[in-house]
Amino acid sequence: GMIIPGGDDIPSNMFGEEPVCKIKPEKEQRLQHDLWLIQKLRERAIPTLGICYGMQLVNVALGGTLYQDIRLQQPQAINHLQKQGAASLTNSIAHSITITSSTTLASILNNREKLMVNSTHHQAVKDVGEGLIISAVAHDGIIEAIESMDGWFLGIQWHPEKMNDESSGQIFSYLVAAAQVQGVKE
């Protein structure tokens, strides 16, 4: 299995748009490496978890688009950008998400309908890439989780590695179990 962790911003030219704001772009070398890696992971159906940047980059790699800046492009949205290092659930910027039923994420979380998550992003998935579906949204409509229809990828916008709750453990346990099953197949 593989985790594509958080990172800096994804440049708008990667999804065919002109910049609408100043961003802190991820290093070109990492972007190119991660795009190559995503292609290989998908080809081999290796279970992959994308966290924040990881979710956004897989979406872009599969033809999806992003909001370059949520506050600028969706001014009615809640504040999704906490200060770095303050991503615990006790922070006031934590918010709830609604989980789409009959998705892998719903199954992982024992069919929970709602979940409290941390929030440290200003970019977000706008249009979902090919072969992906939405598996959770915030109450303001911002997409918080996506997954592949063929099961190799789960992407989440929040940072479970910075949370100490049952749902975070369930997500990481799912990845480990899926990787073990993949290893047996090979």
C-alpha positions as a Python dict, from the first residue, in 0.01 Angstrom:
ca = {
    (1, 'G'): (0, 0, 0),
    (2, 'M'): (97, 363, -34),
    (3, 'I'): (19, 693, 133),
    (4, 'I'): (55, 1014, -64),
    (5, 'P'): (74, 1267, 220),
    (6, 'G'): (3, 1637, 242),
    (7, 'G'): (214, 1898, 71),
    (8, 'D'): (207, 2246, -73),
    (9, 'D'): (-29, 2379, -341),
    (10, 'I'): (-96, 2235, -686),
    (11, 'P'): (-41, 2493, -964),
    (12, 'S'): (-351, 2578, -1167),
    (13, 'N'): (-180, 2507, -1501),
    (14, 'M'): (-186, 2137, -1402),
    (15, 'F'): (-566, 2142, -1437),
    (16, 'G'): (-592, 2385, -1727),
    (17, 'E'): (-672, 2710, -1548),
    (18, 'E'): (-507, 3050, -1522),
    (19, 'P'): (-404, 3147, -1167),
    (20, 'V'): (-663, 3345, -970),
    (21, 'C'): (-448, 3392, -661),
    (22, 'K'): (-96, 3358, -531),
    (23, 'I'): (-11, 3009, -407),
    (24, 'K'): (281, 2827, -248),
    (25, 'P'): (340, 2564, -518),
    (26, 'E'): (478, 2221, -441),
    (27, 'K'): (828, 2165, -578),
    (28, 'E'): (824, 2060, -944),
    (29, 'Q'): (1042, 1756, -874),
    (30, 'R'): (793, 1621, -618),
    (31, 'L'): (496, 1694, -845),
    (32, 'Q'): (651, 1504, -1135),
    (33, 'H'): (757, 1214, -913),
    (34, 'D'): (413, 1190, -751),
    (35, 'L'): (239, 1197, -1091),
    (36, 'W'): (463, 912, -1209),
    (37, 'L'): (394, 724, -885),
    (38, 'I'): (16, 771, -915),
    (39, 'Q'): (27, 623, -1266),
    (40, 'K'): (217, 316, -1143),
    (41, 'L'): (-7, 271, -838),
    (42, 'R'): (-317, 287, -1056),
    (43, 'E'): (-177, 48, -1317),
    (44, 'R'): (-102, -211, -1050),
    (45, 'A'): (-416, -138, -841),
    (46, 'I'): (-201, -86, -532),
    (47, 'P'): (-415, 36, -240),
    (48, 'T'): (-344, 407, -199),
    (49, 'L'): (-449, 666, 57),
    (50, 'G'): (-421, 1030, -49),
    (51, 'I'): (-418, 1284, 233),
    (52, 'C'): (-495, 1651, 151),
    (53, 'Y'): (-244, 1730, -130),
    (54, 'G'): (-238, 1355, -207),
    (55, 'M'): (-613, 1351, -264),
    (56, 'Q'): (-602, 1670, -470),
    (57, 'L'): (-312, 1552, -689),
    (58, 'V'): (-472, 1215, -769),
    (59, 'N'): (-788, 1404, -864),
    (60, 'V'): (-589, 1632, -1098),
    (61, 'A'): (-392, 1336, -1239),
    (62, 'L'): (-724, 1178, -1338),
    (63, 'G'): (-850, 1493, -1512),
    (64, 'G'): (-1024, 1666, -1222),
    (65, 'T'): (-998, 2031, -1120),
    (66, 'L'): (-948, 2223, -796),
    (67, 'Y'): (-1064, 2539, -633),
    (68, 'Q'): (-739, 2734, -628),
    (69, 'D'): (-853, 2916, -314),
    (70, 'I'): (-1177, 2823, -137),
    (71, 'R'): (-1232, 3164, 27),
    (72, 'L'): (-1186, 3348, -303),
    (73, 'Q'): (-1383, 3110, -525),
    (74, 'Q'): (-1647, 2991, -275),
    (75, 'P'): (-1692, 3286, -35),
    (76, 'Q'): (-1992, 3123, 137),
    (77, 'A'): (-1772, 2831, 249),
    (78, 'I'): (-1657, 2786, 606),
    (79, 'N'): (-1292, 2854, 690),
    (80, 'H'): (-1108, 2538, 593),
    (81, 'L'): (-761, 2676, 666),
    (82, 'Q'): (-636, 2624, 1020),
    (83, 'K'): (-292, 2727, 1123),
    (84, 'Q'): (-34, 2455, 1064),
    (85, 'G'): (25, 2243, 1371),
    (86, 'A'): (-322, 2320, 1505),
    (87, 'A'): (-508, 2042, 1333),
    (88, 'S'): (-651, 1860, 1633),
    (89, 'L'): (-1022, 1815, 1683),
    (90, 'T'): (-1010, 2050, 1981),
    (91, 'N'): (-929, 2340, 1747),
    (92, 'S'): (-1230, 2558, 1670),
    (93, 'I'): (-1183, 2513, 1293),
    (94, 'A'): (-1264, 2142, 1308),
    (95, 'H'): (-1590, 2080, 1125),
    (96, 'S'): (-1829, 1801, 1042),
    (97, 'I'): (-1855, 1614, 715),
    (98, 'T'): (-2134, 1402, 573),
    (99, 'I'): (-2025, 1062, 445),
    (100, 'T'): (-2188, 927, 130),
    (101, 'S'): (-2361, 595, 197),
    (102, 'S'): (-2256, 281, 8),
    (103, 'T'): (-1898, 406, -40),
    (104, 'T'): (-1573, 249, 70),
    (105, 'L'): (-1529, 532, 321),
    (106, 'A'): (-1873, 461, 471),
    (107, 'S'): (-1782, 94, 499),
    (108, 'I'): (-1447, 173, 664),
    (109, 'L'): (-1624, 391, 920),
    (110, 'N'): (-1899, 137, 997),
    (111, 'N'): (-2159, 330, 796),
    (112, 'R'): (-2131, 648, 1000),
    (113, 'E'): (-2315, 937, 843),
    (114, 'K'): (-2121, 1223, 1006),
    (115, 'L'): (-1764, 1272, 1123),
    (116, 'M'): (-1571, 1558, 1281),
    (117, 'V'): (-1247, 1634, 1095),
    (118, 'N'): (-965, 1885, 1113),
    (119, 'S'): (-918, 2131, 831),
    (120, 'T'): (-589, 2276, 702),
    (121, 'H'): (-644, 2347, 333),
    (122, 'H'): (-728, 2640, 108),
    (123, 'Q'): (-744, 2436, -215),
    (124, 'A'): (-1014, 2173, -267),
    (125, 'V'): (-1152, 1936, -530),
    (126, 'K'): (-1393, 2117, -762),
    (127, 'D'): (-1462, 1871, -1045),
    (128, 'V'): (-1398, 1503, -973),
    (129, 'G'): (-1156, 1319, -1203),
    (130, 'E'): (-1234, 1019, -1423),
    (131, 'G'): (-1318, 702, -1234),
    (132, 'L'): (-1360, 885, -901),
    (133, 'I'): (-1667, 946, -688),
    (134, 'I'): (-1739, 1178, -398),
    (135, 'S'): (-1747, 997, -64),
    (136, 'A'): (-1782, 1291, 180),
    (137, 'V'): (-1862, 1663, 180),
    (138, 'A'): (-1854, 1942, 436),
    (139, 'H'): (-2184, 2114, 515),
    (140, 'D'): (-2079, 2401, 284),
    (141, 'G'): (-2054, 2163, -13),
    (142, 'I'): (-1673, 2143, -25),
    (143, 'I'): (-1563, 1790, -118),
    (144, 'E'): (-1383, 1623, 174),
    (145, 'A'): (-1327, 1269, 40),
    (146, 'I'): (-1314, 1093, -295),
    (147, 'E'): (-1245, 735, -395),
    (148, 'S'): (-1192, 533, -708),
    (149, 'M'): (-1478, 323, -835),
    (150, 'D'): (-1241, 30, -885),
    (151, 'G'): (-1115, 39, -525),
    (152, 'W'): (-743, 123, -554),
    (153, 'F'): (-770, 479, -417),
    (154, 'L'): (-920, 659, -117),
    (155, 'G'): (-857, 1032, -81),
    (156, 'I'): (-937, 1239, 227),
    (157, 'Q'): (-898, 1613, 269),
    (158, 'W'): (-833, 1606, 643),
    (159, 'H'): (-523, 1488, 832),
    (160, 'P'): (-597, 1170, 1030),
    (161, 'E'): (-230, 1144, 1129),
    (162, 'K'): (-287, 1455, 1345),
    (163, 'M'): (-605, 1322, 1506),
    (164, 'N'): (-635, 1078, 1790),
    (165, 'D'): (-971, 919, 1729),
    (166, 'E'): (-1124, 587, 1629),
    (167, 'S'): (-1200, 694, 1270),
    (168, 'S'): (-833, 772, 1201),
    (169, 'G'): (-732, 427, 1320),
    (170, 'Q'): (-1002, 272, 1103),
    (171, 'I'): (-872, 450, 792),
    (172, 'F'): (-512, 342, 848),
    (173, 'S'): (-619, -12, 940),
    (174, 'Y'): (-816, -31, 616),
    (175, 'L'): (-509, 63, 414),
    (176, 'V'): (-295, -198, 589),
    (177, 'A'): (-558, -469, 537),
    (178, 'A'): (-606, -376, 170),
    (179, 'A'): (-229, -384, 116),
    (180, 'Q'): (-208, -728, 277),
    (181, 'V'): (-480, -860, 45),
    (182, 'Q'): (-297, -705, -253),
    (183, 'G'): (27, -874, -142),
    (184, 'V'): (-146, -1214, -129),
    (185, 'K'): (-280, -1161, -486),
    (186, 'E'): (69, -1098, -620),
}
